[in-house]
Amino acid sequence: MSALFLRELRLAVRVGGSGVVGVLFFLAVVTVIPFGVGPDLNLLARIGPAILWIGALLATLLGLDRLFQADRDDGALDLILMSGRSMELVVLVKCLAHWMATGLPLVLAAPVFAIFLNLDPVAIGAVTLTLLVGTPALTLIGAIGASLTVTLRRGGLLMAVLVIPLAIPVLIFGVSSADAAIHDPVPFLTPFLILCALSLIAAVIGPFASATALRFASD
């Protein structure tokens, strides 16, 4: 599993520079939206957490279509299935490596991009913490869509259609917990714990659902 994790991490970093592309796309979303809403700094500070979360969600979707596609094209997926190893654990390791290469850079870039949206230090810390907890859920949910569309050549659009509705609860509680920390520190814990629970649920359901879809696709 450690060898698989290092392999997936190298591939995620090397193939297409998905981490850099995701951060650049994240930056594009953060910088374009203020042009649309106007120069009101108070408005930007109020909707800043939502902008950052939407940007992180869209940036996460960029490289998910290649999560299993490359392994299916070169036959590695069939070898993994025939090896007798737990496919659920393999999917979990691949998702962890993908998050390390693409999701973690988004979390690290969020404090810098939050300055563009006139967020104060408390808001920056809250948004960064919620992204750190919530982006793994986005990757694990995205793995379900990637496994369902692994047999399609251009399944990126269909994958986005499948994943975005499932990711809405993560988006809601991520933005809610960040807003709660900005306006009233007391209710922050409730939506934040629900966000943590969503990530844990995704860590259980995501690998099993993805593994089942991959086994079905290989038949």
mmCIF file of C-alpha atoms in Angstrom:
data_model
loop_
_atom_site.group_PDB
_atom_site.id
_atom_site.type_symbol
_atom_site.label_atom_id
_atom_site.label_comp_id
_atom_site.label_asym_id
_atom_site.label_seq_id
_atom_site.Cartn_x
_atom_site.Cartn_y
_atom_site.Cartn_z
ATOM 1 C CA MET A 1 0.000 0.000 0.000
ATOM 2 C CA SER A 2 2.881 2.385 0.731
ATOM 3 C CA ALA A 3 4.397 1.629 -2.676
ATOM 4 C CA LEU A 4 1.015 2.253 -4.302
ATOM 5 C CA PHE A 5 0.659 5.532 -2.423
ATOM 6 C CA LEU A 6 4.094 6.752 -3.563
ATOM 7 C CA ARG A 7 3.350 5.672 -7.144
ATOM 8 C CA GLU A 8 0.024 7.470 -7.201
ATOM 9 C CA LEU A 9 1.550 10.567 -5.632
ATOM 10 C CA ARG A 10 4.304 10.691 -8.256
ATOM 11 C CA LEU A 11 1.810 10.191 -11.073
ATOM 12 C CA ALA A 12 -0.535 12.844 -9.716
ATOM 13 C CA VAL A 13 2.303 15.362 -9.494
ATOM 14 C CA ARG A 14 3.966 14.407 -12.770
ATOM 15 C CA VAL A 15 1.037 13.885 -15.134
ATOM 16 C CA GLY A 16 -0.220 17.284 -16.203
ATOM 17 C CA GLY A 17 0.847 19.072 -13.026
ATOM 18 C CA SER A 18 -2.688 18.740 -11.698
ATOM 19 C CA GLY A 19 -1.817 20.413 -8.396
ATOM 20 C CA VAL A 20 -0.504 23.548 -10.098
ATOM 21 C CA VAL A 21 -3.408 23.600 -12.556
ATOM 22 C CA GLY A 22 -5.873 23.279 -9.700
ATOM 23 C CA VAL A 23 -4.308 26.176 -7.793
ATOM 24 C CA LEU A 24 -4.298 28.354 -10.928
ATOM 25 C CA PHE A 25 -7.946 27.533 -11.575
ATOM 26 C CA PHE A 26 -8.696 28.299 -7.919
ATOM 27 C CA LEU A 27 -6.966 31.654 -8.350
ATOM 28 C CA ALA A 28 -8.952 32.364 -11.522
ATOM 29 C CA VAL A 29 -12.267 31.757 -9.746
ATOM 30 C CA VAL A 30 -11.289 33.914 -6.766
ATOM 31 C CA THR A 31 -10.138 36.805 -8.945
ATOM 32 C CA VAL A 32 -12.972 36.720 -11.515
ATOM 33 C CA ILE A 33 -15.953 36.658 -9.133
ATOM 34 C CA PRO A 34 -15.097 40.043 -7.496
ATOM 35 C CA PHE A 35 -15.292 41.653 -10.946
ATOM 36 C CA GLY A 36 -18.844 40.365 -11.219
ATOM 37 C CA VAL A 37 -20.095 41.404 -7.769
ATOM 38 C CA GLY A 38 -18.435 44.822 -7.767
ATOM 39 C CA PRO A 39 -15.856 46.629 -5.623
ATOM 40 C CA ASP A 40 -17.865 46.487 -2.362
ATOM 41 C CA LEU A 41 -15.307 45.205 0.168
ATOM 42 C CA ASN A 42 -17.934 44.476 2.809
ATOM 43 C CA LEU A 43 -19.876 42.335 0.342
ATOM 44 C CA LEU A 44 -16.721 40.479 -0.656
ATOM 45 C CA ALA A 45 -15.902 39.802 2.992
ATOM 46 C CA ARG A 46 -19.425 38.461 3.549
ATOM 47 C CA ILE A 47 -19.460 36.098 0.570
ATOM 48 C CA GLY A 48 -15.713 35.345 0.651
ATOM 49 C CA PRO A 49 -16.021 31.901 2.324
ATOM 50 C CA ALA A 50 -18.597 30.822 -0.254
ATOM 51 C CA ILE A 51 -16.352 31.983 -3.114
ATOM 52 C CA LEU A 52 -13.390 30.047 -1.727
ATOM 53 C CA TRP A 53 -15.446 26.903 -1.231
ATOM 54 C CA ILE A 54 -16.967 27.051 -4.715
ATOM 55 C CA GLY A 55 -13.503 27.589 -6.194
ATOM 56 C CA ALA A 56 -12.113 24.641 -4.235
ATOM 57 C CA LEU A 57 -14.996 22.409 -5.362
ATOM 58 C CA LEU A 58 -14.538 23.263 -9.033
ATOM 59 C CA ALA A 59 -10.748 22.955 -8.821
ATOM 60 C CA THR A 60 -11.092 19.532 -7.191
ATOM 61 C CA LEU A 61 -13.146 18.284 -10.146
ATOM 62 C CA LEU A 62 -10.385 19.090 -12.649
ATOM 63 C CA GLY A 63 -8.197 16.033 -12.161
ATOM 64 C CA LEU A 64 -10.713 13.520 -10.854
ATOM 65 C CA ASP A 65 -11.551 12.104 -14.271
ATOM 66 C CA ARG A 66 -7.955 10.774 -14.470
ATOM 67 C CA LEU A 67 -8.114 9.067 -11.067
ATOM 68 C CA PHE A 68 -8.832 5.615 -12.546
ATOM 69 C CA GLN A 69 -8.774 6.298 -16.292
ATOM 70 C CA ALA A 70 -4.990 5.990 -16.708
ATOM 71 C CA ASP A 71 -4.895 2.687 -14.804
ATOM 72 C CA ARG A 72 -7.673 1.300 -16.979
ATOM 73 C CA ASP A 73 -5.970 2.398 -20.205
ATOM 74 C CA ASP A 74 -2.603 0.762 -19.401
ATOM 75 C CA GLY A 75 -4.071 -2.373 -17.798
ATOM 76 C CA ALA A 76 -2.910 -1.589 -14.261
ATOM 77 C CA LEU A 77 -6.493 -1.585 -13.002
ATOM 78 C CA ASP A 78 -7.041 -5.150 -14.199
ATOM 79 C CA LEU A 79 -3.823 -6.260 -12.519
ATOM 80 C CA ILE A 80 -4.887 -4.653 -9.252
ATOM 81 C CA LEU A 81 -8.269 -6.378 -9.439
ATOM 82 C CA MET A 82 -6.649 -9.761 -10.144
ATOM 83 C CA SER A 83 -4.043 -9.359 -7.388
ATOM 84 C CA GLY A 84 -6.558 -10.251 -4.698
ATOM 85 C CA ARG A 85 -5.888 -7.123 -2.658
ATOM 86 C CA SER A 86 -8.716 -5.209 -1.096
ATOM 87 C CA MET A 87 -9.985 -2.904 -3.827
ATOM 88 C CA GLU A 88 -11.601 -0.674 -1.221
ATOM 89 C CA LEU A 89 -8.218 -0.077 0.412
ATOM 90 C CA VAL A 90 -6.610 0.548 -2.987
ATOM 91 C CA VAL A 91 -9.248 3.177 -3.784
ATOM 92 C CA LEU A 92 -8.728 4.818 -0.393
ATOM 93 C CA VAL A 93 -4.954 4.997 -0.958
ATOM 94 C CA LYS A 94 -5.434 6.434 -4.452
ATOM 95 C CA CYS A 95 -7.829 9.063 -3.095
ATOM 96 C CA LEU A 96 -5.379 9.980 -0.335
ATOM 97 C CA ALA A 97 -2.553 10.406 -2.841
ATOM 98 C CA HIS A 98 -4.793 12.442 -5.133
ATOM 99 C CA TRP A 99 -5.817 14.709 -2.255
ATOM 100 C CA MET A 100 -2.192 15.189 -1.214
ATOM 101 C CA ALA A 101 -1.297 16.253 -4.763
ATOM 102 C CA THR A 102 -4.350 18.371 -5.603
ATOM 103 C CA GLY A 103 -6.474 19.082 -2.532
ATOM 104 C CA LEU A 104 -3.743 20.012 -0.067
ATOM 105 C CA PRO A 105 -2.273 22.722 -2.361
ATOM 106 C CA LEU A 106 -5.732 24.301 -2.503
ATOM 107 C CA VAL A 107 -5.874 24.383 1.302
ATOM 108 C CA LEU A 108 -2.406 25.938 1.496
ATOM 109 C CA ALA A 109 -3.300 28.533 -1.134
ATOM 110 C CA ALA A 110 -6.611 29.492 0.501
ATOM 111 C CA PRO A 111 -5.118 31.893 3.127
ATOM 112 C CA VAL A 112 -3.336 33.844 0.384
ATOM 113 C CA PHE A 113 -6.377 33.999 -1.874
ATOM 114 C CA ALA A 114 -8.589 34.988 1.074
ATOM 115 C CA ILE A 115 -6.673 38.272 1.296
ATOM 116 C CA PHE A 116 -8.039 39.169 -2.156
ATOM 117 C CA LEU A 117 -11.565 38.894 -0.701
ATOM 118 C CA ASN A 118 -10.938 41.220 2.243
ATOM 119 C CA LEU A 119 -11.272 38.464 4.867
ATOM 120 C CA ASP A 120 -9.988 39.139 8.377
ATOM 121 C CA PRO A 121 -7.575 36.734 10.146
ATOM 122 C CA VAL A 122 -10.382 34.912 11.980
ATOM 123 C CA ALA A 123 -12.255 34.311 8.731
ATOM 124 C CA ILE A 124 -9.072 33.180 6.967
ATOM 125 C CA GLY A 125 -8.348 30.667 9.724
ATOM 126 C CA ALA A 126 -11.932 29.374 9.713
ATOM 127 C CA VAL A 127 -12.067 28.927 5.939
ATOM 128 C CA THR A 128 -8.678 27.210 5.858
ATOM 129 C CA LEU A 129 -9.681 24.818 8.650
ATOM 130 C CA THR A 130 -12.968 23.929 6.994
ATOM 131 C CA LEU A 131 -11.240 23.337 3.652
ATOM 132 C CA LEU A 132 -8.681 21.104 5.368
ATOM 133 C CA VAL A 133 -11.477 18.990 6.819
ATOM 134 C CA GLY A 134 -13.905 19.146 3.896
ATOM 135 C CA THR A 135 -11.769 18.752 0.763
ATOM 136 C CA PRO A 136 -11.027 15.050 1.478
ATOM 137 C CA ALA A 137 -14.781 14.458 1.332
ATOM 138 C CA LEU A 138 -14.888 16.163 -2.078
ATOM 139 C CA THR A 139 -12.128 13.857 -3.342
ATOM 140 C CA LEU A 140 -13.787 10.718 -1.966
ATOM 141 C CA ILE A 141 -17.169 11.690 -3.406
ATOM 142 C CA GLY A 142 -15.479 12.521 -6.695
ATOM 143 C CA ALA A 143 -13.918 9.054 -6.728
ATOM 144 C CA ILE A 144 -17.423 7.590 -6.975
ATOM 145 C CA GLY A 145 -18.130 9.640 -10.083
ATOM 146 C CA ALA A 146 -14.706 8.803 -11.545
ATOM 147 C CA SER A 147 -15.302 5.076 -11.078
ATOM 148 C CA LEU A 148 -18.751 5.261 -12.658
ATOM 149 C CA THR A 149 -17.396 7.032 -15.746
ATOM 150 C CA VAL A 150 -14.117 5.107 -16.030
ATOM 151 C CA THR A 151 -15.248 3.305 -19.185
ATOM 152 C CA LEU A 152 -16.152 6.552 -20.968
ATOM 153 C CA ARG A 153 -13.557 8.354 -23.042
ATOM 154 C CA ARG A 154 -14.833 11.843 -22.273
ATOM 155 C CA GLY A 155 -16.637 11.286 -19.025
ATOM 156 C CA GLY A 156 -15.440 14.457 -17.309
ATOM 157 C CA LEU A 157 -18.675 16.373 -17.897
ATOM 158 C CA LEU A 158 -20.861 13.461 -16.826
ATOM 159 C CA MET A 159 -18.691 12.972 -13.747
ATOM 160 C CA ALA A 160 -19.196 16.615 -12.766
ATOM 161 C CA VAL A 161 -22.966 16.226 -13.185
ATOM 162 C CA LEU A 162 -22.886 13.186 -10.886
ATOM 163 C CA VAL A 163 -20.521 14.604 -8.272
ATOM 164 C CA ILE A 164 -21.743 18.167 -7.749
ATOM 165 C CA PRO A 165 -25.172 17.213 -6.294
ATOM 166 C CA LEU A 166 -23.485 14.781 -3.885
ATOM 167 C CA ALA A 167 -20.992 17.458 -2.831
ATOM 168 C CA ILE A 168 -23.637 20.069 -1.993
ATOM 169 C CA PRO A 169 -23.966 18.996 1.704
ATOM 170 C CA VAL A 170 -20.195 19.364 2.131
ATOM 171 C CA LEU A 171 -20.369 22.799 0.517
ATOM 172 C CA ILE A 172 -23.293 23.867 2.720
ATOM 173 C CA PHE A 173 -21.713 22.894 6.032
ATOM 174 C CA GLY A 174 -18.272 24.133 4.987
ATOM 175 C CA VAL A 175 -19.620 27.610 4.235
ATOM 176 C CA SER A 176 -21.939 27.534 7.272
ATOM 177 C CA SER A 177 -19.131 26.732 9.695
ATOM 178 C CA ALA A 178 -16.904 29.443 8.214
ATOM 179 C CA ASP A 179 -19.726 32.003 8.421
ATOM 180 C CA ALA A 180 -20.472 30.974 11.999
ATOM 181 C CA ALA A 181 -16.860 31.579 13.003
ATOM 182 C CA ILE A 182 -16.973 35.051 11.463
ATOM 183 C CA HIS A 183 -20.264 36.255 12.914
ATOM 184 C CA ASP A 184 -20.594 34.266 16.144
ATOM 185 C CA PRO A 185 -17.882 31.895 17.450
ATOM 186 C CA VAL A 186 -20.327 29.833 19.536
ATOM 187 C CA PRO A 187 -22.251 27.960 16.766
ATOM 188 C CA PHE A 188 -19.071 27.215 14.803
ATOM 189 C CA LEU A 189 -18.614 23.813 16.438
ATOM 190 C CA THR A 190 -21.941 22.315 15.313
ATOM 191 C CA PRO A 191 -21.603 22.739 11.513
ATOM 192 C CA PHE A 192 -17.879 22.014 11.769
ATOM 193 C CA LEU A 193 -18.501 18.668 13.464
ATOM 194 C CA ILE A 194 -21.123 17.827 10.847
ATOM 195 C CA LEU A 195 -18.530 18.633 8.180
ATOM 196 C CA CYS A 196 -16.070 16.292 9.901
ATOM 197 C CA ALA A 197 -18.770 13.615 10.009
ATOM 198 C CA LEU A 198 -19.420 14.027 6.276
ATOM 199 C CA SER A 199 -15.722 13.464 5.569
ATOM 200 C CA LEU A 200 -15.703 10.339 7.744
ATOM 201 C CA ILE A 201 -18.860 9.020 6.068
ATOM 202 C CA ALA A 202 -17.319 9.676 2.649
ATOM 203 C CA ALA A 203 -14.177 7.819 3.753
ATOM 204 C CA VAL A 204 -16.326 4.755 4.452
ATOM 205 C CA ILE A 205 -18.902 4.873 1.654
ATOM 206 C CA GLY A 206 -16.686 6.300 -1.099
ATOM 207 C CA PRO A 207 -14.135 3.449 -1.345
ATOM 208 C CA PHE A 208 -16.825 0.748 -1.194
ATOM 209 C CA ALA A 209 -18.983 2.407 -3.846
ATOM 210 C CA SER A 210 -15.983 3.100 -6.081
ATOM 211 C CA ALA A 211 -14.613 -0.427 -5.707
ATOM 212 C CA THR A 212 -17.999 -1.902 -6.618
ATOM 213 C CA ALA A 213 -18.237 0.307 -9.717
ATOM 214 C CA LEU A 214 -14.711 -0.597 -10.795
ATOM 215 C CA ARG A 215 -15.384 -4.325 -10.426
ATOM 216 C CA PHE A 216 -18.553 -3.925 -12.482
ATOM 217 C CA ALA A 217 -16.653 -1.956 -15.157
ATOM 218 C CA SER A 218 -13.998 -4.655 -15.481
ATOM 219 C CA ASP A 219 -16.536 -7.417 -16.171
#
